[in-house]
Amino acid sequence: MDLEARAHSEHPDELRLWLRLLTCTQLIEKQVRNELREQFATTLPRFDLMSQLERAPEGLKMNELSRRMMVTGGNVTGITDQLVTEGLVERLDVAGDRRAWRVRLTARGRKLFNDMAQQHEAWICDAFAALSPKEITQLHKLLGKVKQHSHNQMAEALT
């Protein structure tokens, strides 16, 4: 049973919408995880780490990677170790800090990531194939309003 099935007509529409969003997110993520595993023998966390490195060609320190991915340093270290062993990323010394490393994609890693990213984009587009371009634009705009409202609420709570 998915999260959405827990809501009934007596629940507020907002709750039912929230559960529908969660269900859709989980279904799409499951499909992406399956495709990454089947087509590239990799995982979503590995893809996410490589994605962060692709955006920073000069590389990132391990703590930067951890912060960007919102996971513990131990998680980043484990994934990085695997990718180094496979020749997809490399560790570089950080000048002036003997305890830190900068991690960056190798040429082989960049090529593999680009292949995965193209497929990932196609999977995401396929996930939204039931919507027209106009509906996609409308949904994007509406969710943008929800996002802005949430940001505003968080800002107010901090003041």
Short mmCIF file of N, CA and C in Angstrom, two decimals:
data_model
loop_
_atom_site.label_atom_id
_atom_site.label_comp_id
_atom_site.label_asym_id
_atom_site.label_seq_id
_atom_site.Cartn_x
_atom_site.Cartn_y
_atom_site.Cartn_z
N MET A 1 0.85 -1.18 0.00
CA MET A 1 0.00 0.00 0.00
C MET A 1 0.89 1.24 0.00
N ASP A 2 0.61 2.20 -0.88
CA ASP A 2 1.41 3.42 -0.90
C ASP A 2 0.82 4.45 0.06
N LEU A 3 1.56 5.53 0.25
CA LEU A 3 1.13 6.57 1.19
C LEU A 3 -0.22 7.17 0.82
N GLU A 4 -0.43 7.32 -0.46
CA GLU A 4 -1.65 7.97 -0.94
C GLU A 4 -2.89 7.17 -0.57
N ALA A 5 -2.78 5.87 -0.54
CA ALA A 5 -3.93 5.02 -0.24
C ALA A 5 -4.41 5.18 1.20
N ARG A 6 -3.58 5.76 2.05
CA ARG A 6 -3.95 5.96 3.45
C ARG A 6 -4.95 7.11 3.63
N ALA A 7 -4.98 8.01 2.67
CA ALA A 7 -5.87 9.18 2.79
C ALA A 7 -7.26 8.82 2.28
N HIS A 8 -8.24 9.37 2.92
CA HIS A 8 -9.63 9.14 2.55
C HIS A 8 -10.28 10.48 2.23
N SER A 9 -11.47 10.41 1.69
CA SER A 9 -12.17 11.63 1.27
C SER A 9 -12.42 12.59 2.43
N GLU A 10 -12.46 12.08 3.66
CA GLU A 10 -12.70 12.99 4.79
C GLU A 10 -11.44 13.78 5.17
N HIS A 11 -10.29 13.39 4.64
CA HIS A 11 -9.06 14.15 4.90
C HIS A 11 -9.04 15.41 4.04
N PRO A 12 -8.36 16.45 4.51
CA PRO A 12 -8.27 17.68 3.71
C PRO A 12 -7.60 17.42 2.35
N ASP A 13 -8.01 18.18 1.35
CA ASP A 13 -7.43 18.04 0.02
C ASP A 13 -5.91 18.25 0.05
N GLU A 14 -5.48 19.17 0.92
CA GLU A 14 -4.04 19.45 1.02
C GLU A 14 -3.26 18.21 1.45
N LEU A 15 -3.81 17.45 2.40
CA LEU A 15 -3.14 16.23 2.85
C LEU A 15 -3.12 15.20 1.73
N ARG A 16 -4.22 15.07 1.04
CA ARG A 16 -4.28 14.10 -0.06
C ARG A 16 -3.32 14.49 -1.19
N LEU A 17 -3.19 15.79 -1.45
CA LEU A 17 -2.23 16.27 -2.45
C LEU A 17 -0.80 15.97 -2.02
N TRP A 18 -0.49 16.24 -0.75
CA TRP A 18 0.84 15.96 -0.22
C TRP A 18 1.18 14.48 -0.39
N LEU A 19 0.25 13.61 -0.06
CA LEU A 19 0.50 12.18 -0.19
C LEU A 19 0.64 11.76 -1.65
N ARG A 20 -0.10 12.40 -2.54
CA ARG A 20 0.03 12.11 -3.97
C ARG A 20 1.42 12.52 -4.46
N LEU A 21 1.91 13.68 -4.00
CA LEU A 21 3.26 14.12 -4.38
C LEU A 21 4.32 13.13 -3.89
N LEU A 22 4.18 12.70 -2.65
CA LEU A 22 5.13 11.73 -2.10
C LEU A 22 5.10 10.42 -2.89
N THR A 23 3.91 9.95 -3.20
CA THR A 23 3.77 8.70 -3.95
C THR A 23 4.42 8.82 -5.32
N CYS A 24 4.15 9.92 -6.01
CA CYS A 24 4.75 10.12 -7.34
C CYS A 24 6.27 10.18 -7.24
N THR A 25 6.78 10.88 -6.24
CA THR A 25 8.22 10.98 -6.05
C THR A 25 8.82 9.59 -5.82
N GLN A 26 8.18 8.80 -4.97
CA GLN A 26 8.69 7.47 -4.67
C GLN A 26 8.66 6.56 -5.91
N LEU A 27 7.60 6.65 -6.68
CA LEU A 27 7.49 5.81 -7.88
C LEU A 27 8.56 6.18 -8.92
N ILE A 28 8.75 7.47 -9.13
CA ILE A 28 9.75 7.91 -10.10
C ILE A 28 11.15 7.55 -9.62
N GLU A 29 11.41 7.77 -8.33
CA GLU A 29 12.73 7.44 -7.79
C GLU A 29 13.00 5.94 -7.90
N LYS A 30 12.00 5.13 -7.64
CA LYS A 30 12.18 3.67 -7.75
C LYS A 30 12.53 3.29 -9.18
N GLN A 31 11.85 3.91 -10.15
CA GLN A 31 12.13 3.62 -11.55
C GLN A 31 13.56 4.04 -11.91
N VAL A 32 13.97 5.21 -11.46
CA VAL A 32 15.33 5.69 -11.74
C VAL A 32 16.36 4.75 -11.10
N ARG A 33 16.13 4.36 -9.86
CA ARG A 33 17.06 3.43 -9.19
C ARG A 33 17.18 2.11 -9.98
N ASN A 34 16.04 1.58 -10.42
CA ASN A 34 16.05 0.33 -11.19
C ASN A 34 16.80 0.49 -12.50
N GLU A 35 16.56 1.57 -13.20
CA GLU A 35 17.23 1.80 -14.49
C GLU A 35 18.73 1.99 -14.31
N LEU A 36 19.13 2.74 -13.28
CA LEU A 36 20.57 2.92 -13.03
C LEU A 36 21.24 1.57 -12.75
N ARG A 37 20.56 0.75 -11.97
CA ARG A 37 21.11 -0.56 -11.63
C ARG A 37 21.19 -1.45 -12.88
N GLU A 38 20.12 -1.48 -13.66
CA GLU A 38 20.06 -2.37 -14.82
C GLU A 38 20.97 -1.92 -15.96
N GLN A 39 20.97 -0.62 -16.26
CA GLN A 39 21.70 -0.13 -17.43
C GLN A 39 23.16 0.22 -17.14
N PHE A 40 23.45 0.61 -15.88
CA PHE A 40 24.79 1.08 -15.57
C PHE A 40 25.43 0.38 -14.37
N ALA A 41 24.75 -0.59 -13.80
CA ALA A 41 25.26 -1.32 -12.62
C ALA A 41 25.72 -0.34 -11.55
N THR A 42 24.91 0.68 -11.30
CA THR A 42 25.26 1.67 -10.29
C THR A 42 24.04 2.00 -9.44
N THR A 43 24.26 2.87 -8.46
CA THR A 43 23.20 3.25 -7.54
C THR A 43 22.91 4.74 -7.65
N LEU A 44 21.77 5.14 -7.12
CA LEU A 44 21.42 6.56 -7.12
C LEU A 44 22.40 7.39 -6.28
N PRO A 45 22.84 6.94 -5.10
CA PRO A 45 23.83 7.74 -4.38
C PRO A 45 25.14 7.94 -5.16
N ARG A 46 25.58 6.92 -5.88
CA ARG A 46 26.78 7.07 -6.71
C ARG A 46 26.52 8.08 -7.83
N PHE A 47 25.37 7.98 -8.45
CA PHE A 47 25.00 8.94 -9.50
C PHE A 47 24.97 10.35 -8.93
N ASP A 48 24.37 10.52 -7.75
CA ASP A 48 24.28 11.84 -7.11
C ASP A 48 25.67 12.41 -6.82
N LEU A 49 26.58 11.59 -6.31
CA LEU A 49 27.93 12.06 -6.02
C LEU A 49 28.62 12.49 -7.31
N MET A 50 28.52 11.67 -8.33
CA MET A 50 29.13 12.03 -9.61
C MET A 50 28.51 13.29 -10.20
N SER A 51 27.22 13.47 -9.97
CA SER A 51 26.53 14.67 -10.43
C SER A 51 27.10 15.92 -9.78
N GLN A 52 27.35 15.83 -8.48
CA GLN A 52 27.94 16.97 -7.77
C GLN A 52 29.33 17.28 -8.33
N LEU A 53 30.11 16.24 -8.59
CA LEU A 53 31.46 16.45 -9.12
C LEU A 53 31.43 16.98 -10.55
N GLU A 54 30.44 16.58 -11.32
CA GLU A 54 30.34 17.07 -12.70
C GLU A 54 30.12 18.58 -12.71
N ARG A 55 29.43 19.09 -11.70
CA ARG A 55 29.16 20.53 -11.60
C ARG A 55 30.38 21.31 -11.11
N ALA A 56 31.38 20.61 -10.63
CA ALA A 56 32.59 21.25 -10.10
C ALA A 56 33.82 20.59 -10.73
N PRO A 57 34.15 20.95 -11.96
CA PRO A 57 35.25 20.26 -12.67
C PRO A 57 36.58 20.27 -11.92
N GLU A 58 36.81 21.29 -11.09
CA GLU A 58 38.06 21.35 -10.32
C GLU A 58 38.03 20.40 -9.12
N GLY A 59 36.86 19.86 -8.83
CA GLY A 59 36.69 18.93 -7.73
C GLY A 59 36.11 19.60 -6.49
N LEU A 60 35.80 18.79 -5.51
CA LEU A 60 35.23 19.27 -4.24
C LEU A 60 35.92 18.56 -3.09
N LYS A 61 36.04 19.27 -1.98
CA LYS A 61 36.52 18.62 -0.76
C LYS A 61 35.43 17.66 -0.29
N MET A 62 35.85 16.66 0.46
CA MET A 62 34.91 15.66 0.95
C MET A 62 33.80 16.30 1.80
N ASN A 63 34.14 17.27 2.64
CA ASN A 63 33.10 17.91 3.47
C ASN A 63 32.13 18.71 2.62
N GLU A 64 32.61 19.28 1.50
CA GLU A 64 31.71 19.99 0.58
C GLU A 64 30.74 19.00 -0.07
N LEU A 65 31.26 17.86 -0.48
CA LEU A 65 30.41 16.82 -1.07
C LEU A 65 29.34 16.38 -0.08
N SER A 66 29.76 16.14 1.15
CA SER A 66 28.84 15.71 2.20
C SER A 66 27.73 16.73 2.40
N ARG A 67 28.10 18.00 2.47
CA ARG A 67 27.12 19.07 2.67
C ARG A 67 26.17 19.17 1.49
N ARG A 68 26.70 19.15 0.29
CA ARG A 68 25.86 19.26 -0.91
C ARG A 68 24.89 18.10 -1.05
N MET A 69 25.35 16.91 -0.68
CA MET A 69 24.51 15.72 -0.81
C MET A 69 23.61 15.50 0.41
N MET A 70 23.87 16.27 1.47
CA MET A 70 23.11 16.17 2.71
C MET A 70 23.17 14.77 3.29
N VAL A 71 24.38 14.20 3.30
CA VAL A 71 24.62 12.89 3.91
C VAL A 71 25.86 13.00 4.78
N THR A 72 26.12 11.98 5.57
CA THR A 72 27.28 12.00 6.46
C THR A 72 28.57 11.84 5.67
N GLY A 73 29.65 12.28 6.30
CA GLY A 73 30.96 12.12 5.69
C GLY A 73 31.30 10.67 5.44
N GLY A 74 30.85 9.78 6.34
CA GLY A 74 31.10 8.35 6.17
C GLY A 74 30.46 7.81 4.90
N ASN A 75 29.25 8.27 4.60
CA ASN A 75 28.58 7.84 3.36
C ASN A 75 29.37 8.28 2.14
N VAL A 76 29.82 9.53 2.15
CA VAL A 76 30.58 10.07 1.02
C VAL A 76 31.90 9.32 0.88
N THR A 77 32.56 9.04 1.98
CA THR A 77 33.83 8.32 1.93
C THR A 77 33.66 6.94 1.33
N GLY A 78 32.62 6.22 1.75
CA GLY A 78 32.38 4.87 1.22
C GLY A 78 32.13 4.87 -0.28
N ILE A 79 31.30 5.78 -0.74
CA ILE A 79 30.99 5.87 -2.17
C ILE A 79 32.24 6.29 -2.94
N THR A 80 32.96 7.28 -2.40
CA THR A 80 34.18 7.77 -3.06
C THR A 80 35.21 6.65 -3.18
N ASP A 81 35.38 5.87 -2.12
CA ASP A 81 36.33 4.75 -2.17
C ASP A 81 36.00 3.81 -3.32
N GLN A 82 34.71 3.48 -3.48
CA GLN A 82 34.30 2.59 -4.57
C GLN A 82 34.63 3.20 -5.93
N LEU A 83 34.30 4.49 -6.09
CA LEU A 83 34.50 5.15 -7.38
C LEU A 83 35.98 5.33 -7.70
N VAL A 84 36.82 5.53 -6.68
CA VAL A 84 38.27 5.61 -6.89
C VAL A 84 38.78 4.25 -7.37
N THR A 85 38.35 3.18 -6.72
CA THR A 85 38.76 1.82 -7.10
C THR A 85 38.40 1.53 -8.55
N GLU A 86 37.26 2.04 -9.00
CA GLU A 86 36.80 1.81 -10.37
C GLU A 86 37.40 2.79 -11.37
N GLY A 87 38.20 3.73 -10.89
CA GLY A 87 38.84 4.70 -11.78
C GLY A 87 37.91 5.78 -12.30
N LEU A 88 36.80 6.02 -11.58
CA LEU A 88 35.83 7.02 -12.02
C LEU A 88 36.03 8.38 -11.37
N VAL A 89 36.65 8.38 -10.19
CA VAL A 89 37.02 9.64 -9.52
C VAL A 89 38.45 9.49 -9.01
N GLU A 90 39.06 10.63 -8.74
CA GLU A 90 40.41 10.63 -8.17
C GLU A 90 40.46 11.58 -7.00
N ARG A 91 41.35 11.27 -6.06
CA ARG A 91 41.58 12.12 -4.90
C ARG A 91 42.84 12.93 -5.16
N LEU A 92 42.75 14.22 -4.86
CA LEU A 92 43.89 15.12 -5.01
C LEU A 92 44.20 15.77 -3.67
N ASP A 93 45.47 16.01 -3.41
CA ASP A 93 45.85 16.72 -2.19
C ASP A 93 45.32 18.14 -2.24
N VAL A 94 45.00 18.68 -1.07
CA VAL A 94 44.58 20.08 -0.94
C VAL A 94 45.77 20.85 -0.40
N ALA A 95 46.23 21.83 -1.15
CA ALA A 95 47.37 22.63 -0.73
C ALA A 95 47.10 23.28 0.62
N GLY A 96 48.05 23.13 1.53
CA GLY A 96 47.92 23.76 2.84
C GLY A 96 47.10 22.99 3.85
N ASP A 97 46.56 21.83 3.46
CA ASP A 97 45.75 21.03 4.39
C ASP A 97 46.05 19.55 4.14
N ARG A 98 46.95 19.01 4.92
CA ARG A 98 47.39 17.62 4.71
C ARG A 98 46.30 16.61 5.06
N ARG A 99 45.26 17.04 5.78
CA ARG A 99 44.20 16.11 6.18
C ARG A 99 43.06 16.04 5.17
N ALA A 100 43.02 16.97 4.23
CA ALA A 100 41.88 17.06 3.31
C ALA A 100 42.25 16.59 1.90
N TRP A 101 41.25 16.09 1.21
CA TRP A 101 41.38 15.72 -0.20
C TRP A 101 40.32 16.46 -0.99
N ARG A 102 40.67 16.70 -2.23
CA ARG A 102 39.70 17.19 -3.21
C ARG A 102 39.42 16.00 -4.11
N VAL A 103 38.16 15.79 -4.43
CA VAL A 103 37.76 14.66 -5.26
C VAL A 103 37.21 15.22 -6.57
N ARG A 104 37.60 14.61 -7.67
CA ARG A 104 37.06 15.03 -8.96
C ARG A 104 36.90 13.84 -9.88
N LEU A 105 36.04 14.01 -10.87
CA LEU A 105 35.82 12.97 -11.86
C LEU A 105 37.07 12.79 -12.71
N THR A 106 37.37 11.55 -13.06
CA THR A 106 38.40 11.28 -14.06
C THR A 106 37.75 11.45 -15.43
N ALA A 107 38.54 11.39 -16.48
CA ALA A 107 37.99 11.47 -17.83
C ALA A 107 37.00 10.33 -18.05
N ARG A 108 37.36 9.15 -17.58
CA ARG A 108 36.46 7.99 -17.70
C ARG A 108 35.17 8.20 -16.91
N GLY A 109 35.29 8.76 -15.72
CA GLY A 109 34.12 9.04 -14.89
C GLY A 109 33.22 10.07 -15.53
N ARG A 110 33.83 11.10 -16.12
CA ARG A 110 33.04 12.15 -16.78
C ARG A 110 32.26 11.57 -17.96
N LYS A 111 32.91 10.71 -18.73
CA LYS A 111 32.24 10.08 -19.88
C LYS A 111 31.06 9.22 -19.42
N LEU A 112 31.31 8.39 -18.40
CA LEU A 112 30.25 7.53 -17.89
C LEU A 112 29.11 8.37 -17.32
N PHE A 113 29.46 9.41 -16.55
CA PHE A 113 28.41 10.24 -15.98
C PHE A 113 27.58 10.90 -17.07
N ASN A 114 28.21 11.41 -18.11
CA ASN A 114 27.45 12.04 -19.21
C ASN A 114 26.48 11.05 -19.84
N ASP A 115 26.91 9.81 -20.02
CA ASP A 115 26.01 8.77 -20.55
C ASP A 115 24.83 8.54 -19.60
N MET A 116 25.13 8.43 -18.30
CA MET A 116 24.07 8.21 -17.32
C MET A 116 23.13 9.41 -17.26
N ALA A 117 23.68 10.61 -17.31
CA ALA A 117 22.86 11.83 -17.21
C ALA A 117 21.89 11.94 -18.38
N GLN A 118 22.34 11.56 -19.58
CA GLN A 118 21.44 11.60 -20.74
C GLN A 118 20.29 10.62 -20.55
N GLN A 119 20.59 9.44 -20.06
CA GLN A 119 19.54 8.46 -19.81
C GLN A 119 18.62 8.91 -18.68
N HIS A 120 19.21 9.45 -17.64
CA HIS A 120 18.42 9.95 -16.49
C HIS A 120 17.42 11.00 -16.97
N GLU A 121 17.88 11.91 -17.80
CA GLU A 121 16.98 12.94 -18.34
C GLU A 121 15.82 12.30 -19.11
N ALA A 122 16.12 11.30 -19.91
CA ALA A 122 15.08 10.62 -20.68
C ALA A 122 14.09 9.92 -19.76
N TRP A 123 14.57 9.30 -18.67
CA TRP A 123 13.67 8.62 -17.73
C TRP A 123 12.75 9.62 -17.06
N ILE A 124 13.28 10.78 -16.68
CA ILE A 124 12.46 11.79 -16.02
C ILE A 124 11.42 12.34 -16.99
N CYS A 125 11.84 12.61 -18.21
CA CYS A 125 10.87 13.09 -19.22
C CYS A 125 9.77 12.05 -19.43
N ASP A 126 10.14 10.80 -19.48
CA ASP A 126 9.16 9.73 -19.65
C ASP A 126 8.20 9.66 -18.46
N ALA A 127 8.70 9.94 -17.26
CA ALA A 127 7.85 9.90 -16.06
C ALA A 127 6.73 10.94 -16.13
N PHE A 128 6.97 12.01 -16.87
CA PHE A 128 5.96 13.07 -16.99
C PHE A 128 5.28 13.07 -18.36
N ALA A 129 5.40 11.99 -19.08
CA ALA A 129 4.85 11.91 -20.44
C ALA A 129 3.33 12.01 -20.48
N ALA A 130 2.67 11.73 -19.37
CA ALA A 130 1.20 11.82 -19.34
C ALA A 130 0.71 13.27 -19.33
N LEU A 131 1.62 14.21 -19.09
CA LEU A 131 1.24 15.63 -19.02
C LEU A 131 1.61 16.33 -20.32
N SER A 132 0.78 17.29 -20.71
CA SER A 132 1.10 18.12 -21.87
C SER A 132 2.15 19.15 -21.47
N PRO A 133 2.82 19.75 -22.44
CA PRO A 133 3.78 20.82 -22.10
C PRO A 133 3.13 21.94 -21.28
N LYS A 134 1.90 22.28 -21.61
CA LYS A 134 1.19 23.32 -20.86
C LYS A 134 0.96 22.89 -19.41
N GLU A 135 0.57 21.63 -19.22
CA GLU A 135 0.33 21.12 -17.86
C GLU A 135 1.64 21.07 -17.06
N ILE A 136 2.72 20.71 -17.72
CA ILE A 136 4.02 20.70 -17.03
C ILE A 136 4.39 22.09 -16.57
N THR A 137 4.21 23.08 -17.43
CA THR A 137 4.50 24.47 -17.08
C THR A 137 3.62 24.93 -15.93
N GLN A 138 2.36 24.59 -15.99
CA GLN A 138 1.42 24.98 -14.94
C GLN A 138 1.77 24.33 -13.60
N LEU A 139 2.07 23.04 -13.62
CA LEU A 139 2.44 22.34 -12.40
C LEU A 139 3.73 22.90 -11.81
N HIS A 140 4.69 23.19 -12.67
CA HIS A 140 5.96 23.78 -12.22
C HIS A 140 5.70 25.12 -11.54
N LYS A 141 4.86 25.92 -12.13
CA LYS A 141 4.54 27.23 -11.56
C LYS A 141 3.83 27.08 -10.21
N LEU A 142 2.86 26.20 -10.15
CA LEU A 142 2.11 25.98 -8.90
C LEU A 142 3.01 25.46 -7.78
N LEU A 143 3.87 24.50 -8.10
CA LEU A 143 4.79 23.99 -7.08
C LEU A 143 5.80 25.06 -6.67
N GLY A 144 6.13 25.95 -7.59
CA GLY A 144 6.99 27.08 -7.25
C GLY A 144 6.34 27.98 -6.20
N LYS A 145 5.04 28.15 -6.28
CA LYS A 145 4.32 28.94 -5.27
C LYS A 145 4.36 28.25 -3.91
N VAL A 146 4.20 26.94 -3.90
CA VAL A 146 4.28 26.18 -2.65
C VAL A 146 5.69 26.30 -2.07
N LYS A 147 6.69 26.18 -2.92
CA LYS A 147 8.08 26.29 -2.48
C LYS A 147 8.35 27.67 -1.87
N GLN A 148 7.91 28.71 -2.54
CA GLN A 148 8.13 30.07 -2.03
C GLN A 148 7.42 30.29 -0.70
N HIS A 149 6.21 29.78 -0.59
CA HIS A 149 5.47 29.91 0.66
C HIS A 149 6.22 29.21 1.80
N SER A 150 6.74 28.03 1.53
CA SER A 150 7.50 27.30 2.55
C SER A 150 8.76 28.06 2.95
N HIS A 151 9.46 28.62 1.96
CA HIS A 151 10.64 29.44 2.27
C HIS A 151 10.26 30.64 3.14
N ASN A 152 9.15 31.28 2.81
CA ASN A 152 8.70 32.44 3.58
C ASN A 152 8.37 32.04 5.02
N GLN A 153 7.71 30.91 5.19
CA GLN A 153 7.37 30.43 6.54
C GLN A 153 8.62 30.13 7.35
N MET A 154 9.61 29.52 6.71
CA MET A 154 10.85 29.21 7.42
C MET A 154 11.58 30.49 7.81
N ALA A 155 11.59 31.47 6.92
CA ALA A 155 12.25 32.75 7.21
C ALA A 155 11.56 33.46 8.37
N GLU A 156 10.23 33.43 8.38
CA GLU A 156 9.49 34.05 9.48
C GLU A 156 9.77 33.37 10.81
N ALA A 157 9.91 32.07 10.78
CA ALA A 157 10.17 31.31 12.01
C ALA A 157 11.54 31.64 12.59
N LEU A 158 12.46 32.05 11.74
CA LEU A 158 13.81 32.39 12.20
C LEU A 158 13.92 33.80 12.77
N THR A 159 12.90 34.61 12.50
CA THR A 159 12.96 36.00 12.99
C THR A 159 12.21 36.17 14.29
#
